[in-house]
Short mmCIF file of C-alpha atoms and ligand atoms in Angstrom, two decimals:
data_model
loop_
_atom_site.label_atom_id
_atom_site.label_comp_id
_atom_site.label_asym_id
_atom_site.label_seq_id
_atom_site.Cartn_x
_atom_site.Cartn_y
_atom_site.Cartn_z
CA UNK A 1 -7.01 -32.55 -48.26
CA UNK A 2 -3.17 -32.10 -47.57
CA UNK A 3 -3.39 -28.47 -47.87
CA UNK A 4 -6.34 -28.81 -45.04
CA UNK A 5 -4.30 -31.02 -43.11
CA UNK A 6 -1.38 -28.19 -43.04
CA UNK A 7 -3.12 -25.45 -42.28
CA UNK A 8 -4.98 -27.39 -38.85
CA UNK A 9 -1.36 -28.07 -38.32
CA UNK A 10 0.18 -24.72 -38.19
CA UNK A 11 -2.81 -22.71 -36.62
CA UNK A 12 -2.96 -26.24 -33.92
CA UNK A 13 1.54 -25.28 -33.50
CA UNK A 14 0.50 -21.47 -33.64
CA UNK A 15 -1.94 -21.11 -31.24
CA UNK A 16 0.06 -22.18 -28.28
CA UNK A 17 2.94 -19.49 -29.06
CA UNK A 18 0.21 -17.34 -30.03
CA UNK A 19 -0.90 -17.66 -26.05
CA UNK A 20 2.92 -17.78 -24.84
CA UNK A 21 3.84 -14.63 -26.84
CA UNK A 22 0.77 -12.59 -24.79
CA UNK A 23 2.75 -10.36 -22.24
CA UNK A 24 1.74 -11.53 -18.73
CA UNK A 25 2.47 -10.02 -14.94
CA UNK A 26 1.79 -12.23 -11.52
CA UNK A 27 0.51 -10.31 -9.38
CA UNK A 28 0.10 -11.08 -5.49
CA UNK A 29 -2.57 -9.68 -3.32
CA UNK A 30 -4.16 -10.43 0.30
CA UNK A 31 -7.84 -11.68 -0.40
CA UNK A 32 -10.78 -9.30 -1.01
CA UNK A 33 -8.40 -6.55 -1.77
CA UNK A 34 -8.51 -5.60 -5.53
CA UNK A 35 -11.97 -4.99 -7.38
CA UNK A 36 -11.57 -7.40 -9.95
CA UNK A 37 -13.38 -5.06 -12.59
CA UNK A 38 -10.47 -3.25 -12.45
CA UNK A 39 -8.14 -6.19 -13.24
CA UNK A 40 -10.20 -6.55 -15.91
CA UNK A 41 -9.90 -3.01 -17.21
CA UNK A 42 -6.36 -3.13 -16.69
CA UNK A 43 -6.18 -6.17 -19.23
CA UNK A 44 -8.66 -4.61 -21.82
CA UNK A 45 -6.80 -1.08 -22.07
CA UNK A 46 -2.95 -2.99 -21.66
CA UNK A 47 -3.77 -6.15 -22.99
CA UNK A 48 -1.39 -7.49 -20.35
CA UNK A 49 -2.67 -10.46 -18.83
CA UNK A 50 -2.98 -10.63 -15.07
CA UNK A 51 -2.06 -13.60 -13.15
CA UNK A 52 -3.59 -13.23 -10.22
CA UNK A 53 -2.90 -15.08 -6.60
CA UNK A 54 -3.83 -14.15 -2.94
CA UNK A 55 -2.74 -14.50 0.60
CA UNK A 56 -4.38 -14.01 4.08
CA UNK A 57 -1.52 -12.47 5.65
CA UNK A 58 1.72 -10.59 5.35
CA UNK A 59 3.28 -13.47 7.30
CA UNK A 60 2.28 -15.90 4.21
CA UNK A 61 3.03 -13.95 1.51
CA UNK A 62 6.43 -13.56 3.02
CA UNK A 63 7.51 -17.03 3.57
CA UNK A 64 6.00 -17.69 -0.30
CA UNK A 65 8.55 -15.07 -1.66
CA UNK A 66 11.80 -15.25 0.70
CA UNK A 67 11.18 -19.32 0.09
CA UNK A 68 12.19 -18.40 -3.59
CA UNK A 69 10.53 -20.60 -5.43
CA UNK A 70 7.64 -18.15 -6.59
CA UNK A 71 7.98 -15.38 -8.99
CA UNK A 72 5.80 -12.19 -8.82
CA UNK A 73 5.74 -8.98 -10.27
CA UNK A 74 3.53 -7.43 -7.80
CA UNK A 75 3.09 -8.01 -4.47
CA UNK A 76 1.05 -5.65 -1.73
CA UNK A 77 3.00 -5.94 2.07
CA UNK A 78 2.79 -3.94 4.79
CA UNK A 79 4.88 -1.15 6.49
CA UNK A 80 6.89 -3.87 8.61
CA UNK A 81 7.11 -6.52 6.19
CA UNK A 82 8.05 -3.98 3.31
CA UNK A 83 11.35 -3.13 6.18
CA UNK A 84 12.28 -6.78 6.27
CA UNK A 85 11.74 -7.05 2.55
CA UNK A 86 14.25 -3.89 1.90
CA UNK A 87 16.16 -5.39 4.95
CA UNK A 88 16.42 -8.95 2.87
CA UNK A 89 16.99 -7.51 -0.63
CA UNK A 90 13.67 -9.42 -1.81
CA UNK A 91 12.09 -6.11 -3.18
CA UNK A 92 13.61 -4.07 -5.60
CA UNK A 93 13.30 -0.25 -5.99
CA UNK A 94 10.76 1.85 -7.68
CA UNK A 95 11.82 3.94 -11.29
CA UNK A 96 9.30 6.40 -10.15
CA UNK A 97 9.88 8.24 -13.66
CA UNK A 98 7.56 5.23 -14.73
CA UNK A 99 4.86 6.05 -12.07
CA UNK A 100 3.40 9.49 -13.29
CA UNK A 101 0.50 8.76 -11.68
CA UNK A 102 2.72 9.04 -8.05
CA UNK A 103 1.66 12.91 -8.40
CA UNK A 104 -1.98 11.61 -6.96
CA UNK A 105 -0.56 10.22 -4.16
CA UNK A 106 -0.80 12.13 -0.92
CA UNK A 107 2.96 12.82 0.02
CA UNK A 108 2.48 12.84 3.77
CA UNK A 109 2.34 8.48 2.70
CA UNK A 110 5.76 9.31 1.14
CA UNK A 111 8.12 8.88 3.59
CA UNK A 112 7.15 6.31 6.27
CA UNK A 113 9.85 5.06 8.75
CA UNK A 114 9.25 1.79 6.60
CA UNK A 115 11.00 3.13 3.36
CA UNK A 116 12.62 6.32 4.55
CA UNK A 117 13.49 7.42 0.85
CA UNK A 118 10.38 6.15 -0.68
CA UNK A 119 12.31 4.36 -2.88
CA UNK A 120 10.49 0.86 -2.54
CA UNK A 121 6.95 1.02 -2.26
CA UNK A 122 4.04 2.62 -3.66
CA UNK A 123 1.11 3.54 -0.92
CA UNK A 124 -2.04 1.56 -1.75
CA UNK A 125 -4.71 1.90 1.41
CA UNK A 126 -4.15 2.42 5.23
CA UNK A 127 -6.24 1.91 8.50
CA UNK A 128 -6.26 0.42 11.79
CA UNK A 129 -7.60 -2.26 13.89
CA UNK A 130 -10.65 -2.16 15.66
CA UNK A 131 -13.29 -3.63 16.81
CA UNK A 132 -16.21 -3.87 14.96
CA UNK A 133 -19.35 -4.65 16.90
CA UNK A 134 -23.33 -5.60 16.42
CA UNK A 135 -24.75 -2.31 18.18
CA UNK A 136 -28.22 -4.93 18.64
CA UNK A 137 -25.86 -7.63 20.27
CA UNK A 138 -23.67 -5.12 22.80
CA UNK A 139 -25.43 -3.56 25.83
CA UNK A 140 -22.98 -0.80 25.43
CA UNK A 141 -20.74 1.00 22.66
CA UNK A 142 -17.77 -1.31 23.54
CA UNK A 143 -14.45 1.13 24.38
CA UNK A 144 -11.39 -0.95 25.64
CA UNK A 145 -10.16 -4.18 24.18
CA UNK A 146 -11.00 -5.54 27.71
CA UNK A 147 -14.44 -5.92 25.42
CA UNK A 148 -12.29 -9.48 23.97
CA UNK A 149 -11.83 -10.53 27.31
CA UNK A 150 -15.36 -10.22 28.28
CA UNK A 151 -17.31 -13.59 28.96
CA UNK A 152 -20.72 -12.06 28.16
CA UNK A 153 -19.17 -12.51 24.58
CA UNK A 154 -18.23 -16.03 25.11
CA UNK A 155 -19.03 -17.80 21.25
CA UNK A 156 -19.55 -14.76 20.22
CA UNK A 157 -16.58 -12.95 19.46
CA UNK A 158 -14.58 -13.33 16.38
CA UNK A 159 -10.28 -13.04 16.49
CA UNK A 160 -7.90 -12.21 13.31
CA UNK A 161 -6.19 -15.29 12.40
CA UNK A 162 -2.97 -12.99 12.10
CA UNK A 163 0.05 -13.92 14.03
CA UNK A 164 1.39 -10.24 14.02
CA UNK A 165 -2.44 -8.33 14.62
CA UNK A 166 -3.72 -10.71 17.44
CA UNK A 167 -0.66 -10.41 19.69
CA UNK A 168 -0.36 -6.52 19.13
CA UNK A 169 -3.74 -6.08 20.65
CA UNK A 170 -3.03 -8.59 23.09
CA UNK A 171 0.25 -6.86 23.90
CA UNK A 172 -1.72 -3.65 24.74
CA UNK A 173 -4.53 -5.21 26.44
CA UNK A 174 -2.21 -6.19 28.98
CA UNK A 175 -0.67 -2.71 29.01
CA UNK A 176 2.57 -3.12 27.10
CA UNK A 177 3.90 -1.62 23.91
CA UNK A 178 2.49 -3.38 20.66
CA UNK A 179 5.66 -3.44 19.25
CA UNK A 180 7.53 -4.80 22.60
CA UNK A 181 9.77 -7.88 21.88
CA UNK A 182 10.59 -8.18 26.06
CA UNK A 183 9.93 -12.08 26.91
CA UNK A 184 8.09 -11.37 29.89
CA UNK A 185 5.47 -8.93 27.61
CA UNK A 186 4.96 -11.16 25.45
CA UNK A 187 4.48 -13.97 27.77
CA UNK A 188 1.83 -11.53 29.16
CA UNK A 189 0.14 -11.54 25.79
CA UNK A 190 0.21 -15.21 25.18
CA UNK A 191 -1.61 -15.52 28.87
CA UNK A 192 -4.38 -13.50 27.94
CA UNK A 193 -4.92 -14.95 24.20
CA UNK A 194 -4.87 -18.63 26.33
CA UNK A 195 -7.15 -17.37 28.38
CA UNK A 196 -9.05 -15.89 25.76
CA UNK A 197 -8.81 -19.07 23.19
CA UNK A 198 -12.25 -20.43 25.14
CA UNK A 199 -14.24 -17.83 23.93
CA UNK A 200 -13.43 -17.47 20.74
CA UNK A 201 -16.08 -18.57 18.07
CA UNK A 202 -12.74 -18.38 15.63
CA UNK A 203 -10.04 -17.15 14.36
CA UNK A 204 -10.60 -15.43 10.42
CA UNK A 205 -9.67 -13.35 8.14
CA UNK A 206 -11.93 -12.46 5.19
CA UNK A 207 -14.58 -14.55 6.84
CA UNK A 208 -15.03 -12.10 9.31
CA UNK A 209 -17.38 -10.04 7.15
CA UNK A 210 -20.05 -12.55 6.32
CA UNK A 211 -20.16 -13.43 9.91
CA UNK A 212 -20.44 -10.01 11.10
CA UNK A 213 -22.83 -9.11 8.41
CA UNK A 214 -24.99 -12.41 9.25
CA UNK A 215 -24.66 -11.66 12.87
CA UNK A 216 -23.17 -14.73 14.09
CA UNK A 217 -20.76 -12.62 16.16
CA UNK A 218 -21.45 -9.50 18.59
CA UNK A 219 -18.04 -8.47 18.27
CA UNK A 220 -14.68 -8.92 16.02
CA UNK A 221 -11.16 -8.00 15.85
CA UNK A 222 -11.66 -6.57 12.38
CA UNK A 223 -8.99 -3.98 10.06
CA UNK A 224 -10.66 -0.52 9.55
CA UNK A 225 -11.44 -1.01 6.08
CA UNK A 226 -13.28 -4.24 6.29
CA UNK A 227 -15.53 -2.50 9.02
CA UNK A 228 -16.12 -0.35 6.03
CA UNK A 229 -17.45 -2.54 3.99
CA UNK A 230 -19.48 -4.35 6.64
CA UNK A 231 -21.10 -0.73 7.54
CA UNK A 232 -22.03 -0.22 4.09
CA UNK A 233 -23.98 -3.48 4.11
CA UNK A 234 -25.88 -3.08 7.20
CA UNK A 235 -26.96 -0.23 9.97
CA UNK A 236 -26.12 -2.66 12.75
CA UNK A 237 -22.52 -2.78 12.92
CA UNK A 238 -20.27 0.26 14.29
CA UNK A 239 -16.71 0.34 14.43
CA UNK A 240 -14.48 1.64 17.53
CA UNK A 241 -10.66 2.09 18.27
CA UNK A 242 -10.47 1.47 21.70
CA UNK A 243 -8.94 3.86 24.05
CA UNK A 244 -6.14 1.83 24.84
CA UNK A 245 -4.62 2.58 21.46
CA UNK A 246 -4.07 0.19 18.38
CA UNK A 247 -2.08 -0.52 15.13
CA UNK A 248 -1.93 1.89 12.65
CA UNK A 249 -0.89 0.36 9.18
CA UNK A 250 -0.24 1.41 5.39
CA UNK A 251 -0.27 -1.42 2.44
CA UNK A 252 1.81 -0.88 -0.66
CA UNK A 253 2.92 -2.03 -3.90
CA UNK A 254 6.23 -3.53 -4.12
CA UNK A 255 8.07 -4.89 -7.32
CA UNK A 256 9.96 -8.16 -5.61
CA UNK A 257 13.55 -8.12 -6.78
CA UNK A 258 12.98 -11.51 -8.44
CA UNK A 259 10.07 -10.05 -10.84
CA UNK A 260 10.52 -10.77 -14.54
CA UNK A 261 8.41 -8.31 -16.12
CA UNK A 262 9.17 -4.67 -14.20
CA UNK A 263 7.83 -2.99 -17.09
CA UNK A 264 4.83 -4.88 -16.85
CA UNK A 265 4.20 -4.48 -12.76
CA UNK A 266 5.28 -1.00 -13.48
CA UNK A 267 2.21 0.12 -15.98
CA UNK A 268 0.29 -2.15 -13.53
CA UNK A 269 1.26 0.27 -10.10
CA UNK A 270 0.45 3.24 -12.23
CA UNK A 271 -3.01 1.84 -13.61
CA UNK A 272 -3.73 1.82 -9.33
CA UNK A 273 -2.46 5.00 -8.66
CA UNK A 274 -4.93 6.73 -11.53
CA UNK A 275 -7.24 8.64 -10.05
CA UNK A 276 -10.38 6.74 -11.49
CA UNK A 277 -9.34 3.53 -10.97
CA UNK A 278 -8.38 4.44 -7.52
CA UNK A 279 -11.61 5.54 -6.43
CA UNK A 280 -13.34 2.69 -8.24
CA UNK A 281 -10.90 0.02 -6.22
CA UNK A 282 -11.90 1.84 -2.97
CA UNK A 283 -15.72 1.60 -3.42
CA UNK A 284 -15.25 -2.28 -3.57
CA UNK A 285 -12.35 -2.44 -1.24
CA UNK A 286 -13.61 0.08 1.38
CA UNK A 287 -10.20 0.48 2.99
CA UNK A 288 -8.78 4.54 3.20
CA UNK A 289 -6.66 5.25 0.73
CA UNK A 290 -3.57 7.75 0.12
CA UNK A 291 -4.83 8.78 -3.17
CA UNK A 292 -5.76 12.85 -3.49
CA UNK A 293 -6.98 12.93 -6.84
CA UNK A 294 -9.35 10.02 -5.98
CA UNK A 295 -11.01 11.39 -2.81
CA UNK A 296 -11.48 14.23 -4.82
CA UNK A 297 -13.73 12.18 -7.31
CA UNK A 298 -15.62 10.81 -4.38
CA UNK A 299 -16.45 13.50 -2.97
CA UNK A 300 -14.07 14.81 -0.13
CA UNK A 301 -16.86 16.12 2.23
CA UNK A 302 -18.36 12.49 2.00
CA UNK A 303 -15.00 10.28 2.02
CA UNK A 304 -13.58 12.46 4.80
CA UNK A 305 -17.11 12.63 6.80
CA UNK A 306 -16.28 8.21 7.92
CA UNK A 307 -14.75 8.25 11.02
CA UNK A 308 -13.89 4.92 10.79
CA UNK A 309 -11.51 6.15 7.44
CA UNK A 310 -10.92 9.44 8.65
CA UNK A 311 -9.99 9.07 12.08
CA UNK A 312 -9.59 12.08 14.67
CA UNK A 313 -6.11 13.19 15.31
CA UNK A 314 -6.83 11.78 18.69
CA UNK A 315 -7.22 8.27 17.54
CA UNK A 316 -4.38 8.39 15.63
CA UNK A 317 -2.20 10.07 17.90
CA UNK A 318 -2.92 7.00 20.15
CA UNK A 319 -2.30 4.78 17.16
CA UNK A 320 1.61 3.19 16.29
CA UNK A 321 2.75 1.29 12.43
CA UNK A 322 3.94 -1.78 13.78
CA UNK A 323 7.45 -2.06 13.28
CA UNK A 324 10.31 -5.43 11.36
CA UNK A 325 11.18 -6.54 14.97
CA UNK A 326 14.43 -8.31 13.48
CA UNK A 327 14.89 -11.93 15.16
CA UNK A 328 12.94 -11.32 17.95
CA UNK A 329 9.54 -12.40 15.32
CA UNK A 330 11.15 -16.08 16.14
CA UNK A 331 9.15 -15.47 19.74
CA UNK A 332 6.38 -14.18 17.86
CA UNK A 333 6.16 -17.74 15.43
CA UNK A 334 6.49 -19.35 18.03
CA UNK A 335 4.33 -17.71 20.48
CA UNK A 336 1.58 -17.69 17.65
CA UNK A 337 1.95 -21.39 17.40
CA UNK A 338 1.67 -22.48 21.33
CA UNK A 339 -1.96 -19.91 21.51
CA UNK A 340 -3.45 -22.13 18.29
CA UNK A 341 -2.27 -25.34 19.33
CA UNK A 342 -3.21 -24.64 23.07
CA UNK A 343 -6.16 -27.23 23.94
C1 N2P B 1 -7.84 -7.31 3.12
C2 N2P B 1 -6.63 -7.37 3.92
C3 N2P B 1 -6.28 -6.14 4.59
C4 N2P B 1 -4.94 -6.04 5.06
N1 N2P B 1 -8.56 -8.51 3.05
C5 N2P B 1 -4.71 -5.23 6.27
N2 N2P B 1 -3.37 -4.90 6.39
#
């Protein structure tokens, strides 16, 4: 009976260290952005155990990490928030002898005005905004963002609940540079979101593909990559770049300088950069990606054949990466927070 009595004892005291002693990495993603087969394949062939957390925009994972009280091992910003991370010393630089898997990457992702030396970040998927419309609910194949501003679309138009996307396209709507930090521009841009705010059904972020795939909206503010996906779920939705121009941006893996298992988020960026997994992650995700060696397992002719992830040259010589805009994102904040409070 006593010997029973131990030996619940030390496998009850066991267990627990048993559970502590398994290696672990947090890892921090935006929502819908990671096919969670592969996190799951990444913890059956490392047996590293992935914590896993999301955000809905770069604006939120950045206050979560420069607040300090978090620690992650991976996170996945974008061009200007991976500048004011270098900028801030809150991401810490890649030992790209521990990223074989780099080679797949598409070099021309390499060396971004972001991270100059590519010493920081590790490309993961790039696209652009759009909008993404039901070809049975539009009389015509929308082609200017004056589409958003369109009362036939009143209630039925869907905006990204994204401080730093909505005022962009705002900014060019009314004709200014989407990276313009001039008061009066941006004033311009709050007038027309104000003006706009009426018409709105609402402001999302992930939501915006059930909606659009359920056809509660005729048109949405959408990224390229979750047009994508919506395309590949039904024939009724198209996906334009309006003539105006728009945002080009590239997501990528950063280690934060806080992380306390590199080695972990290391083996972790490398598992994404393999080829197969790559091309796996895209089929769910549906967002382009940098990666050669993947394309090349889809199918190149196929992958390159979506204009919506393969843009012309002249799209995307009409496109611009949206750039850290220093203190002047104070106007932004608070700019953002007089359009959703308006009313
Ligand atoms: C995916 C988020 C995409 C991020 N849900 C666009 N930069």
């Amino acid at each position: 009976m006593k010997k029973w009595f131990s030996l619940v004892l030390c496998l009850a005291l066991l267990c627990p260290a048993l559970a502590l002693a398994q290696e672990t990495i947090n890892v921090y993603n935006w929502g819908d952005y990671i096919d969670v087969e592969v996190l799951d394949q990444f913890e059956q062939e490392t047996g590293i155990k992935v914590i896993y957390e999301t955000f809905e925009t770069n604006e939120d994972m950045y206050a979560k990490i420069a607040m300090g009280g978090s620690s992650y091992d991976v996170i996945f910003p974008s061009d200007y928030m991976i500048e004011r991370m270098i900028q801030e010393d809150l991401v810490q630089k890649i030992n790209w002898e521990n990223i074989p898997n780099v080679a797949n990457i598409d070099p021309r992702f390499l060396h971004e005005d972001y991270d100059p030396e590519a010493a920081y970040s590790v490309p993961y998927t790039w696209g652009t905004m759009g909008i993404l419309y039901n070809k049975e609910m539009v009389e015509e194949a929308p082609n200017s963002w004056d589409t958003l501003m369109d009362e036939t679309y009143t209630m039925d138009m869907l905006m990204l609940n994204s401080p730093r996307d909505t005022l962009a396209i705002a900014l060019v709507m009314a004709g200014h540079d989407l990276n313009s930090v001039d008061p009066a521009d941006l004033e311009d841009a709050k007038n027309l979101l104000i003006e706009q705010k009426p018409m709105v059904l609402a402001y999302v972020v992930d939501e915006v593909k059930d909606k659009m795939i359920g056809g509660e909206a005729a048109v949405a503010l959408v990224w390229s990559g979750d047009a994508t996906f919506c395309m590949s779920e039904t024939d009724e939705l198209d996906y334009v770049v309006p003539q105006e121009g728009s945002n080009i941006f590239y997501d990528s893996i950063c280690i934060p300088a806080n992380a306390k298992n590199v080695s972990g988020a290391e083996k972790f960026i490398d598992f994404m950069c393999r080829a197969d997994i790559a091309a796996k992650n895209y089929e769910y995700v549906g967002y382009a990606i940098p990666n050669t060696a993947a394309i090349e397992l889809l199918g190149a002719e196929e992958y390159n054949a979506s204009p919506v992830n393969n843009p012309p040259q002249e799209v995307l010589d009409k496109c611009e990466v949206f750039r850290y805009l220093g203190e002047d994102t104070k106007l932004y904040d608070q700019i953002w927070t007089e359009i959703i409070s308006e009313f």
